[in-house]
PDB file of C-alpha atoms in Angstrom:
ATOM      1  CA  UNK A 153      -7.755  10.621  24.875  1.00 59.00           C
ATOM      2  CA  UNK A 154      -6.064   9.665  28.274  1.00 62.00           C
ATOM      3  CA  UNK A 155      -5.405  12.427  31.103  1.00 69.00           C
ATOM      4  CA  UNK A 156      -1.752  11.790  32.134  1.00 66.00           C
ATOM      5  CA  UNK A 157      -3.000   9.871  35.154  1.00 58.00           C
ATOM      6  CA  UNK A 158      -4.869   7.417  33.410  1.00 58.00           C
ATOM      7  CA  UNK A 159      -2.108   6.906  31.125  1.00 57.00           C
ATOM      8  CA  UNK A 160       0.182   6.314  34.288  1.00 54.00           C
ATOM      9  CA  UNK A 161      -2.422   3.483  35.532  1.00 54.00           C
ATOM     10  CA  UNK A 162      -2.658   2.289  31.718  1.00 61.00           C
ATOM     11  CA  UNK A 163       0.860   1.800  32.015  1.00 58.00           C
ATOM     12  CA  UNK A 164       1.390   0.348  35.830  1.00 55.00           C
ATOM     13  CA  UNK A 165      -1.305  -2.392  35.133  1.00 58.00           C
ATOM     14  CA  UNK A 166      -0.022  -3.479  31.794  1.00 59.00           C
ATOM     15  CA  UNK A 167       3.907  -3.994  33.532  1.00 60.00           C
ATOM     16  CA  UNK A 168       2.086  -5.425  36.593  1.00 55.00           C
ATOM     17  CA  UNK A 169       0.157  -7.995  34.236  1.00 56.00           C
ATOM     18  CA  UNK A 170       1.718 -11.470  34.700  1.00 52.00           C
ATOM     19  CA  UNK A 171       4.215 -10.395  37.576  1.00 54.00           C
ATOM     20  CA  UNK A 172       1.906 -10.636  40.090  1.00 51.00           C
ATOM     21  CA  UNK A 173      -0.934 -12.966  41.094  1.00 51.00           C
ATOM     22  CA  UNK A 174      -3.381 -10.161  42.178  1.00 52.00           C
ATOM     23  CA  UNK A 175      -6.097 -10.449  40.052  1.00 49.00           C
ATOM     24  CA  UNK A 176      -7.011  -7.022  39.539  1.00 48.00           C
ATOM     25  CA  UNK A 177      -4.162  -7.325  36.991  1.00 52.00           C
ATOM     26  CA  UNK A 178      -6.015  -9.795  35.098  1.00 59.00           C
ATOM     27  CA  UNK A 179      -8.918  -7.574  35.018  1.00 82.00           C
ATOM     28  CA  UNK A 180      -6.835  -4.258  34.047  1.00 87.00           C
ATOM     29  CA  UNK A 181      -6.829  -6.214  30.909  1.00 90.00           C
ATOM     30  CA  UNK A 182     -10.778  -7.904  30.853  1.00 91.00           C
ATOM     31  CA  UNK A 183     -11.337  -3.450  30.673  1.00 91.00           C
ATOM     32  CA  UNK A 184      -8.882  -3.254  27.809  1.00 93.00           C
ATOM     33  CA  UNK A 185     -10.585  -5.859  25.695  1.00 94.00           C
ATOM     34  CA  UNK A 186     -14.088  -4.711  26.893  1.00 94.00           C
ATOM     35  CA  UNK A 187     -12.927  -1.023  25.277  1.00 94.00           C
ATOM     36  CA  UNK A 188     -11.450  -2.786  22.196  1.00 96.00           C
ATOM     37  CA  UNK A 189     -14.748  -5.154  21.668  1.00 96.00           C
ATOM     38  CA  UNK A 190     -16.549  -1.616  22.282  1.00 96.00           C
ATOM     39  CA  UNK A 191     -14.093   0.480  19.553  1.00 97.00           C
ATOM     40  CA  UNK A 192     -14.720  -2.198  17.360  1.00 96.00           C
ATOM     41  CA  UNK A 193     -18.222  -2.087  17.102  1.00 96.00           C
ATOM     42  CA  UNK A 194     -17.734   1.741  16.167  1.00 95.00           C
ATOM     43  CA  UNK A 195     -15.560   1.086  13.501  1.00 97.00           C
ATOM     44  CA  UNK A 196     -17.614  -1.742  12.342  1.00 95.00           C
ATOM     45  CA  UNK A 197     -20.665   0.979  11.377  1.00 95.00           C
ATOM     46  CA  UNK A 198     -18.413   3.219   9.323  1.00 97.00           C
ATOM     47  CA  UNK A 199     -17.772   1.838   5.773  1.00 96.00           C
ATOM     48  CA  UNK A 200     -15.080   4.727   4.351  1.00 97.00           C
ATOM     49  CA  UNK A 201     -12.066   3.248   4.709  1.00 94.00           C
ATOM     50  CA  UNK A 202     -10.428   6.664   5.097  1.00 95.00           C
ATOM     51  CA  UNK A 203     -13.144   8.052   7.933  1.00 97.00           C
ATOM     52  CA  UNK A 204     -12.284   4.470   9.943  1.00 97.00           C
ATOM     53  CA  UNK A 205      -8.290   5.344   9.131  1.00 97.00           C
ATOM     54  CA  UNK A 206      -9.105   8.734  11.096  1.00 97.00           C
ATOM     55  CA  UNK A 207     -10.950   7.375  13.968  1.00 97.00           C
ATOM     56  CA  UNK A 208      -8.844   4.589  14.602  1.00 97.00           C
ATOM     57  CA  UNK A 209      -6.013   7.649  15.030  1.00 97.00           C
ATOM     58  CA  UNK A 210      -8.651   9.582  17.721  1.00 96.00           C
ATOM     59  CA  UNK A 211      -8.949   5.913  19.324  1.00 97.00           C
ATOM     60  CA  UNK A 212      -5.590   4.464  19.880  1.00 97.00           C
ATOM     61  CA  UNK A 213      -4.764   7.654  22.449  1.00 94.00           C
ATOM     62  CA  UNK A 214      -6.911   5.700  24.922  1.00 94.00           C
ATOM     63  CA  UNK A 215      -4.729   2.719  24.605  1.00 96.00           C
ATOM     64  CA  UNK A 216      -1.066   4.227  24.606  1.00 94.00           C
ATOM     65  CA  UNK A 217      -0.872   4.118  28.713  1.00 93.00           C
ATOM     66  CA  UNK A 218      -0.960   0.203  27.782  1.00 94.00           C
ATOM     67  CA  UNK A 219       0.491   0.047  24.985  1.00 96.00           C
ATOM     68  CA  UNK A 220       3.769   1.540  26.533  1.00 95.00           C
ATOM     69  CA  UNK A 221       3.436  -0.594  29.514  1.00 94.00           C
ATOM     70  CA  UNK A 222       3.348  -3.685  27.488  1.00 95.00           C
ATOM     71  CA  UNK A 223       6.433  -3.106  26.041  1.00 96.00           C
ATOM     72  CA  UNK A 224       8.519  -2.192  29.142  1.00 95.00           C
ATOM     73  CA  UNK A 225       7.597  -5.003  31.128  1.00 93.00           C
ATOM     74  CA  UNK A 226       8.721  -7.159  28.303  1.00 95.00           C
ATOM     75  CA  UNK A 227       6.682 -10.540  29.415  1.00 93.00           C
ATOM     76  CA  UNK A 228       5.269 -11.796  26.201  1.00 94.00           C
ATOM     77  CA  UNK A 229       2.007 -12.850  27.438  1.00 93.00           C
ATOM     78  CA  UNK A 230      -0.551 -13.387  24.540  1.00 93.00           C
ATOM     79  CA  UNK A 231      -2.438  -9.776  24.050  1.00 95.00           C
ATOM     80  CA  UNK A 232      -5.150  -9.331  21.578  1.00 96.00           C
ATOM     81  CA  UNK A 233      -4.915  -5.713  22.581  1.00 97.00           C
ATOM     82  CA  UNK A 234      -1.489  -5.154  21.695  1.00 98.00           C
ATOM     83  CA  UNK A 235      -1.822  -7.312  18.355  1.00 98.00           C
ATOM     84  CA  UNK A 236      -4.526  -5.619  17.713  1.00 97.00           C
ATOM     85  CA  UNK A 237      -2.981  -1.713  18.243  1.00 98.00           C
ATOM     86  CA  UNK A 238      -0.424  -2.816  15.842  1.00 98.00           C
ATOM     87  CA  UNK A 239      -2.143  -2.591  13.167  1.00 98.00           C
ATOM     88  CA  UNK A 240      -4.563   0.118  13.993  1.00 98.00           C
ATOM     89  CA  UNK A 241      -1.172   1.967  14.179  1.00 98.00           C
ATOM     90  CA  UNK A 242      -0.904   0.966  10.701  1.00 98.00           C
ATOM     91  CA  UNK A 243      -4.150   1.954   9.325  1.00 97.00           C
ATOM     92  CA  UNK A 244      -3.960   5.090  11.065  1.00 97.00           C
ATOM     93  CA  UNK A 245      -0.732   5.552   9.128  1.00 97.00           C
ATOM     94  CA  UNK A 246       2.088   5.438  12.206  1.00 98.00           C
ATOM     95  CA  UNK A 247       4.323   2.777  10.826  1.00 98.00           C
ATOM     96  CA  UNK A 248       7.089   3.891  13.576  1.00 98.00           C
ATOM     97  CA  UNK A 249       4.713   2.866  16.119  1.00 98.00           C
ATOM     98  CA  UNK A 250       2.782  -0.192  14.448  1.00 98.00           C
ATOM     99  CA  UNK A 251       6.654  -1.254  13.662  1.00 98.00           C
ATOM    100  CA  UNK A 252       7.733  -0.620  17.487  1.00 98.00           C
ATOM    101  CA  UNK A 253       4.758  -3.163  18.535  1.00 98.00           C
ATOM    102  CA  UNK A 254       5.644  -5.424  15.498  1.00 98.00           C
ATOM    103  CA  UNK A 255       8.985  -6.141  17.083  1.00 98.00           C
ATOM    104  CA  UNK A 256       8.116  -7.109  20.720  1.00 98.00           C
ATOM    105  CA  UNK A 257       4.766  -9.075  18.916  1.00 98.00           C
ATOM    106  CA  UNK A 258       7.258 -11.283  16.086  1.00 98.00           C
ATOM    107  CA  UNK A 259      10.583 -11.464  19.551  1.00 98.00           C
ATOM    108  CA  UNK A 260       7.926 -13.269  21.907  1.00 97.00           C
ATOM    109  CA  UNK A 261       6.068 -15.011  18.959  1.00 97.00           C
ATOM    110  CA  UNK A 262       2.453 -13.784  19.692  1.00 97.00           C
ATOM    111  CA  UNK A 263      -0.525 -14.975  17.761  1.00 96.00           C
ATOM    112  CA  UNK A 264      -2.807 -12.367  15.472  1.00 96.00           C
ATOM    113  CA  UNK A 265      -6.844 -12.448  16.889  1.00 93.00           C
ATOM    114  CA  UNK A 266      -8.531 -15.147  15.156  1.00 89.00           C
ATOM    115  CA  UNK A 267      -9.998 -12.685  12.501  1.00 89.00           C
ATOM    116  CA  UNK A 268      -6.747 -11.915  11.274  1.00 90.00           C
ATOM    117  CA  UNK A 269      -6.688 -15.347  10.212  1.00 92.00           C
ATOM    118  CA  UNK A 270      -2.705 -14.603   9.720  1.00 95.00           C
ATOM    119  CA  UNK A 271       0.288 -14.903  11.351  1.00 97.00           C
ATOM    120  CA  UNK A 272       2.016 -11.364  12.508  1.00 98.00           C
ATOM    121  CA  UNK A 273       4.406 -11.587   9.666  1.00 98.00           C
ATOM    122  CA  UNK A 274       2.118 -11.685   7.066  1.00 98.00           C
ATOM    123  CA  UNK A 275      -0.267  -9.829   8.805  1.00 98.00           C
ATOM    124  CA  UNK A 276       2.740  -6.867   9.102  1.00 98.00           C
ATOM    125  CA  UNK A 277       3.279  -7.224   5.537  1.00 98.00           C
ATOM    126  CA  UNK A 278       0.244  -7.077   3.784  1.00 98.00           C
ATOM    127  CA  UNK A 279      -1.381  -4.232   5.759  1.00 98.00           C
ATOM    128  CA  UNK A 280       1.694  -1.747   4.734  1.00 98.00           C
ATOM    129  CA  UNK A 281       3.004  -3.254   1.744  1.00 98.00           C
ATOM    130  CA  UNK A 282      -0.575  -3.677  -0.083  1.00 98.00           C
ATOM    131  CA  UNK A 283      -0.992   0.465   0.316  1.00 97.00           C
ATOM    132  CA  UNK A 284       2.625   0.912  -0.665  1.00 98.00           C
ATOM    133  CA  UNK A 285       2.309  -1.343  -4.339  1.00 98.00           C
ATOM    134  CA  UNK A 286      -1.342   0.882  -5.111  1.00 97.00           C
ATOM    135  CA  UNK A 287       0.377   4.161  -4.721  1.00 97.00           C
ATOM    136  CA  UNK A 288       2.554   3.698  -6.704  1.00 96.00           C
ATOM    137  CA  UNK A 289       0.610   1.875  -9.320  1.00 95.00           C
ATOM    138  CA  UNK A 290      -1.306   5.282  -9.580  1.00 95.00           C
ATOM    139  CA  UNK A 291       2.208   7.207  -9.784  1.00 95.00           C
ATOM    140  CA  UNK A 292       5.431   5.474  -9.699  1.00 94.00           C
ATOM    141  CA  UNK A 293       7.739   8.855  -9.352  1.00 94.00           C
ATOM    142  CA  UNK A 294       6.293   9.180  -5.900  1.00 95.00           C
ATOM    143  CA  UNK A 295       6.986   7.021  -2.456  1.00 96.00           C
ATOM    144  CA  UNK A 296       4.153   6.707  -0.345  1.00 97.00           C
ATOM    145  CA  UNK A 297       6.606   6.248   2.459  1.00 98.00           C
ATOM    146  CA  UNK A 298      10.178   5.827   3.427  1.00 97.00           C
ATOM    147  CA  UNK A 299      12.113   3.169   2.130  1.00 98.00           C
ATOM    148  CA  UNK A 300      13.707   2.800   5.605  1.00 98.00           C
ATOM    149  CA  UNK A 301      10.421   1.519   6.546  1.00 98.00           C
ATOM    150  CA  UNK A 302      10.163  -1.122   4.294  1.00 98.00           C
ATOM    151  CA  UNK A 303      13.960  -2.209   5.015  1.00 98.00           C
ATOM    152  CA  UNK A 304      13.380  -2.057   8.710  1.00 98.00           C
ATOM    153  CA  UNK A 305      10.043  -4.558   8.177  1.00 98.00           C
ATOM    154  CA  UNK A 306      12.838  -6.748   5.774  1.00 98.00           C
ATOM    155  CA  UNK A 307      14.769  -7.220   8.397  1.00 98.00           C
ATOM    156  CA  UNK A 308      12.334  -7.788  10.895  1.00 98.00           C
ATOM    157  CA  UNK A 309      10.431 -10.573   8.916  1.00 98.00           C
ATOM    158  CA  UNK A 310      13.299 -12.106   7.361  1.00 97.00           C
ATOM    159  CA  UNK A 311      13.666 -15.372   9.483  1.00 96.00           C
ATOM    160  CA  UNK A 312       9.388 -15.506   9.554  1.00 97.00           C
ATOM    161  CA  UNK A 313       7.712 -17.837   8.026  1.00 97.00           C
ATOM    162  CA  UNK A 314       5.233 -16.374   5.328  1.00 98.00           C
ATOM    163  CA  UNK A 315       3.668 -17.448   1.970  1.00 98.00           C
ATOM    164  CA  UNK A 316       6.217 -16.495  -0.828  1.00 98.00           C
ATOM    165  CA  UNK A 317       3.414 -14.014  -2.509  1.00 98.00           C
ATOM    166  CA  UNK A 318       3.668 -11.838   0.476  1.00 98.00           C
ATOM    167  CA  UNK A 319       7.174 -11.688   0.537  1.00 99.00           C
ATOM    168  CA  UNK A 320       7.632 -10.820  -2.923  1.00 99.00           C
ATOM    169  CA  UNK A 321       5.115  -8.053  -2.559  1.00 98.00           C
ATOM    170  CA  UNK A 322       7.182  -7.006  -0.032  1.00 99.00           C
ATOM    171  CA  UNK A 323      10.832  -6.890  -2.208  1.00 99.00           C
ATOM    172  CA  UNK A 324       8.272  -5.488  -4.803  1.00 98.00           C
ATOM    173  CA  UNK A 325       7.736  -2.707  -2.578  1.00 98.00           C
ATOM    174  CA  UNK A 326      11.583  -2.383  -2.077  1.00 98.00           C
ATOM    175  CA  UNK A 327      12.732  -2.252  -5.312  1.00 98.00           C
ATOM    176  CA  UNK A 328       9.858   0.086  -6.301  1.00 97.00           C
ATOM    177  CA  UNK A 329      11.453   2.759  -3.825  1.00 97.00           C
ATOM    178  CA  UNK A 330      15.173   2.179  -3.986  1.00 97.00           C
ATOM    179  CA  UNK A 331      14.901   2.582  -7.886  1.00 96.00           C
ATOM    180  CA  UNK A 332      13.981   6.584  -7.320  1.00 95.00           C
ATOM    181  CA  UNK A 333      17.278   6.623  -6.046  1.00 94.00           C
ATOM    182  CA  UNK A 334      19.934   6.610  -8.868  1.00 91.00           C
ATOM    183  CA  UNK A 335      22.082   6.009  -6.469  1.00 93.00           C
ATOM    184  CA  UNK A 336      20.682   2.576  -5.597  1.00 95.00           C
ATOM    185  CA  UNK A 337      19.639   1.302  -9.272  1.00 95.00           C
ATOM    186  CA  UNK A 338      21.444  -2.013  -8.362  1.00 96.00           C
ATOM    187  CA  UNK A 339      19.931  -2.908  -5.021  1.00 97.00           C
ATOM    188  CA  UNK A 340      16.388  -1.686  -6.463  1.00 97.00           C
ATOM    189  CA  UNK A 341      17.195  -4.388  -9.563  1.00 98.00           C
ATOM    190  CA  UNK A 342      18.500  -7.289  -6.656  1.00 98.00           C
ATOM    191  CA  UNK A 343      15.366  -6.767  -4.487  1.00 99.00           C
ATOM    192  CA  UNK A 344      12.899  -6.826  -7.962  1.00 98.00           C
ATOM    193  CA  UNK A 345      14.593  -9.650  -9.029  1.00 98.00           C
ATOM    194  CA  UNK A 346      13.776 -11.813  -5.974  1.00 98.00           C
ATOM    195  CA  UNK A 347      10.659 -10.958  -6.429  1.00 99.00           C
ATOM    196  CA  UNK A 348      10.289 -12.437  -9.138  1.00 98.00           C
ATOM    197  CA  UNK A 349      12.221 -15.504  -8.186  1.00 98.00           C
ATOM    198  CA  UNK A 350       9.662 -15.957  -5.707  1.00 98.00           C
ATOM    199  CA  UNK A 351       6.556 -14.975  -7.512  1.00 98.00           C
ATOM    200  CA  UNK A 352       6.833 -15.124 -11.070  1.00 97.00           C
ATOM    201  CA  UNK A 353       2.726 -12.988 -11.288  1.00 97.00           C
ATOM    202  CA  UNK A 354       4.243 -10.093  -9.301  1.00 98.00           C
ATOM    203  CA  UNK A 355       4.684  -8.191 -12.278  1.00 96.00           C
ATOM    204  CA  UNK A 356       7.783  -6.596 -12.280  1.00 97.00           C
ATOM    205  CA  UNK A 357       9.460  -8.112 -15.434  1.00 97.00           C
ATOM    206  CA  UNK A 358       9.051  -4.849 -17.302  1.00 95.00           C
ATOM    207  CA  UNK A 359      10.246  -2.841 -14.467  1.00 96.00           C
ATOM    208  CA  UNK A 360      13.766  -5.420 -14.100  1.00 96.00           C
ATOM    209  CA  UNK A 361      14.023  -4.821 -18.070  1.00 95.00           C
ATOM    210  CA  UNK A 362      13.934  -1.185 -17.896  1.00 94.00           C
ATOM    211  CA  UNK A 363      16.102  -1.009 -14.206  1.00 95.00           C
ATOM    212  CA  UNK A 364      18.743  -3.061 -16.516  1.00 95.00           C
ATOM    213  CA  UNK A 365      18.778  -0.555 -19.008  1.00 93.00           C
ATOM    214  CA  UNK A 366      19.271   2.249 -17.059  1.00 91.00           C
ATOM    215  CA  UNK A 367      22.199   0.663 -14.972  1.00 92.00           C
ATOM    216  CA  UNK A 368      24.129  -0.546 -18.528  1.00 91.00           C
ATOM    217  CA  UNK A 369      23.431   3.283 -19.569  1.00 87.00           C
ATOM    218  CA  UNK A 370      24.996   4.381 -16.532  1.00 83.00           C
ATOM    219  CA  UNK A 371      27.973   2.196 -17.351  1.00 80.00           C
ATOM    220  CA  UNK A 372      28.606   2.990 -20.825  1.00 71.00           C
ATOM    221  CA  UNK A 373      29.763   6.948 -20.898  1.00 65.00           C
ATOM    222  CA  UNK A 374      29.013   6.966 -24.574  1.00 56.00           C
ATOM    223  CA  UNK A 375      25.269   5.340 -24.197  1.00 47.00           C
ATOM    224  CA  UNK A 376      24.318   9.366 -24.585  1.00 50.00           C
ATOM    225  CA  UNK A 377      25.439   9.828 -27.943  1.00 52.00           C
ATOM    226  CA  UNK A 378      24.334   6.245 -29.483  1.00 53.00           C
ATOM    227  CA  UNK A 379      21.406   7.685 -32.068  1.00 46.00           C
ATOM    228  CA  UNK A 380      19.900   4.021 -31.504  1.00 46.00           C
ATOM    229  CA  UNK A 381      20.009   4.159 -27.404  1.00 48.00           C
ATOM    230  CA  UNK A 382      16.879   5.252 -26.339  1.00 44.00           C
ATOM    231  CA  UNK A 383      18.111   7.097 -23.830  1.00 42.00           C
ATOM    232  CA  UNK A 384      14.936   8.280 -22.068  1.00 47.00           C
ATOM    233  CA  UNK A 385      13.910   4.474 -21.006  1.00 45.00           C
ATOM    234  CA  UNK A 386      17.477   3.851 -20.103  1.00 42.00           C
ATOM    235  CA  UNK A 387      18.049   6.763 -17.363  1.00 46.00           C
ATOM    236  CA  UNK A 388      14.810   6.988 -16.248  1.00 71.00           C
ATOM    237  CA  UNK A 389      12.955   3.716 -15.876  1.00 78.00           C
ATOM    238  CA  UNK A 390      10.483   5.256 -13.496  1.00 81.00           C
ATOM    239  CA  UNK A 391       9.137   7.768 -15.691  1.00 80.00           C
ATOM    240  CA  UNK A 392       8.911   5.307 -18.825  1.00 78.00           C
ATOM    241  CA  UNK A 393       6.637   3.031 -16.636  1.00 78.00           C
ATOM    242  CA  UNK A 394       4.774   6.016 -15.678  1.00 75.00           C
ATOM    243  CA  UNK A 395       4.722   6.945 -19.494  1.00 80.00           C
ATOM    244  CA  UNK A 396       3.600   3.553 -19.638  1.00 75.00           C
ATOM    245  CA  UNK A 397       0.844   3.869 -17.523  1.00 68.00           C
ATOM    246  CA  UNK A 398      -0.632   6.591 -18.719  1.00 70.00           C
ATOM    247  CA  UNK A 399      -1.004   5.004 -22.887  1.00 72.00           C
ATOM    248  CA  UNK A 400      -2.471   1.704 -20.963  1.00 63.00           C
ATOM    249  CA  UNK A 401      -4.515   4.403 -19.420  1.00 56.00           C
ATOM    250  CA  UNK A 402      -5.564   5.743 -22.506  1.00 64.00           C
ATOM    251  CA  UNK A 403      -6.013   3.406 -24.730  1.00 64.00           C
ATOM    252  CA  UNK A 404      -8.085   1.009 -22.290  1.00 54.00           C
ATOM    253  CA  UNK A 405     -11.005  -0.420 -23.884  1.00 58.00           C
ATOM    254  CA  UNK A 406     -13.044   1.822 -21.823  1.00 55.00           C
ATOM    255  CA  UNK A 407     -11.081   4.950 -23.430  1.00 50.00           C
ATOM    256  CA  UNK A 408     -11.759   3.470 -26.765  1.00 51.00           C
ATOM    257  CA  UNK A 409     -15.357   3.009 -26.104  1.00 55.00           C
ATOM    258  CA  UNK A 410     -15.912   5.838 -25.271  1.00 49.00           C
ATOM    259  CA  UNK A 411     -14.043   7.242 -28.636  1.00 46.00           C
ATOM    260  CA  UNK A 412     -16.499   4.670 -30.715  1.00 53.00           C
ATOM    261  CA  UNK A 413     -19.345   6.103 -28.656  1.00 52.00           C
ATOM    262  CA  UNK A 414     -18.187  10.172 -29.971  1.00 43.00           C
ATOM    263  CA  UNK A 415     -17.888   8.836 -33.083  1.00 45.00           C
ATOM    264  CA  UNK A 416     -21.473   7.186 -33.732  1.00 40.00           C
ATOM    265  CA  UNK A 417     -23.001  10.378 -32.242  1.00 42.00           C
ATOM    266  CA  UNK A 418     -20.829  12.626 -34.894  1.00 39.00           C
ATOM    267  CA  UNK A 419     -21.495  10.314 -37.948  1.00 39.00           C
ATOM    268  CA  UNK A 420     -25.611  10.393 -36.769  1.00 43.00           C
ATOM    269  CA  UNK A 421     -25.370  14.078 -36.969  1.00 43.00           C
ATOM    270  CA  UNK A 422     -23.680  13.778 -40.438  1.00 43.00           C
ATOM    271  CA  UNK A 423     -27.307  13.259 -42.340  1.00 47.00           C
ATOM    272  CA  UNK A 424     -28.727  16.252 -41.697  1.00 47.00           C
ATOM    273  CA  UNK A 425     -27.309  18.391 -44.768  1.00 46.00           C
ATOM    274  CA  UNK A 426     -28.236  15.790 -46.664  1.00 49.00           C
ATOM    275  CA  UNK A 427     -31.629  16.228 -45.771  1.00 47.00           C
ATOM    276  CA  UNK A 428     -32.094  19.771 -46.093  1.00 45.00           C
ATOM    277  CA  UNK A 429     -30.256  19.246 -49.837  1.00 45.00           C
ATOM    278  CA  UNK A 430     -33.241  16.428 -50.364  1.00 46.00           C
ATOM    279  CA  UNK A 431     -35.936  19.354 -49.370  1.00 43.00           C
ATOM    280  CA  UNK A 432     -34.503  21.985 -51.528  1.00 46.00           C
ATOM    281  CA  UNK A 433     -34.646  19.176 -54.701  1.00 46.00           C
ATOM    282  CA  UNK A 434     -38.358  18.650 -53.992  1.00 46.00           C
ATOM    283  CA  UNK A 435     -38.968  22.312 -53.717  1.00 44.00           C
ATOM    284  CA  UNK A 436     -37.176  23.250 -56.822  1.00 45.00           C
ATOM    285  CA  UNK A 437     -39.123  20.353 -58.561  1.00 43.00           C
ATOM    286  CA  UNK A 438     -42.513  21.017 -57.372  1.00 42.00           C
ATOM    287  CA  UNK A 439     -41.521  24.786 -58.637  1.00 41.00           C
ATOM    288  CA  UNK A 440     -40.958  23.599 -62.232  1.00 41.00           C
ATOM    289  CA  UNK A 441     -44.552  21.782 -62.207  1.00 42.00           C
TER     290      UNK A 441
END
């Protein structure tokens, strides 16, 4: 972590960077990559994803004096450090911040580090939207994170350039949050349904089918007191799919495998009566001779 004064410095030398022609400006940032080059080596010998989430949050402290400057001074020179930060941010879990870098990165039209092998956009939108779509495969009555989030990255990305894939995940994401609003059944059903449109593998055709029925229940007062309505799907598409999820759950093959497997060991332990009836017939005949 930076003391205030080498924040301050942090800061000066990033604004300074391309406004002057000293060249200790240039080399303020040769030290920034030399520390990144150095933090990445670090991270590169941990292998929990979740320990290298937490260290990435100890580690981007010592970059926030130029991270800040960066942004003020506005020049949108190329910066593997400040591409780089932005999604650290992410990993680390501080979407305001990876999002505040994300804007001055996609405004000035920087280029990711070649490992990214991606441009910011879909860069931006696979590192938070990937997360997003596995929480709530695990439990879709919970949001990992605010749906403001997501909109704010919508409308951030929306004139980028991106494989159509990654911007369906991204309405997938949408629609998956705005539906645990009942309040916003329609715009959850709109975003799912581009998804779609532009990735018919997304999977979300059961989800649009059950978001329909709950916005036609909603419309018809007396959908309540149809005996054939099923009103439970209707009103609450989230907890059918997470009703859904958890018969998949149990009857995957591995669940019934593991029922055949309790079932040979029962029917081997069946025999044994038998057994002891066979040794009590020998007995009793050996007796009688």
């Amino acid at each position: 972590m930076l003391t205030p004064a080498q924040r301050h410095f942090q800061n000066v030398m990033a604004q300074r960077r391309g406004t002057s022609s000293d060249t200790c400006d240039f080399t303020a940032y040769e030290q920034m990559l030399h520390r990144l080059r150095l933090d990445k080596v670090k991270l590169k010998s941990i292998q929990s994803k979740t320990v290298k989430a937490a260290v990435k949050q100890s580690l981007i402290g010592s970059y926030q004096g130029w991270i800040d400057g960066v942004l003020s001074a506005d020049t949108g020179q190329s910066d593997d450090v400040i591409t780089t930060l932005m999604i650290w941010n992410i990993d680390a879990g501080n979407l305001d911040a990876a999002l505040r870098i994300a804007e001055y990165v996609l405004r000035h039209k920087l280029n990711m580090p070649d490992q990214f092998e991606r441009t910011p956009a879909t860069a931006l939108v696979d590192e938070i939207c990937d997360p997003v779509l596995v929480a709530f495969n695990r439990d879709p009555r919970i949001a990992p994170i605010d749906v403001s989030l997501l909109l704010r990255l919508d409308a951030m990305t929306n004139a980028e350039d991106m494989p159509d894939p990654v911007r369906a995940k991204l309405f997938k994401a949408i629609g998956y949050s705005l539906r645990l609003d009942s309040r916003a059944l329609q715009s959850a059903l709109a975003y799912l349904q581009q998804a779609i449109t532009l990735f018919g593998k997304i999977g979300v055709k059961r989800d649009i089918e059950l978001l329909q029925r709950a916005i036609k229940s909603t419309q018809e007062p007396d959908a309540n007191d149809n005996p054939g309505n099923d009103g439970e799907h209707a009103t609450e598409p989230v907890a059918a799919i997470a009703q859904e999820q958890q018969e998949a759950v149990t009857s995957s093959p591995e669940s019934a495998a593991t029922a055949r497997r309790a079932g040979v060991k029962k029917t081997a332990a069946a025999p044994k009566p038998r057994a002891t009836r066979q040794t009590k017939t020998r007995a009793g005949k050996k007796a009688a001779r």
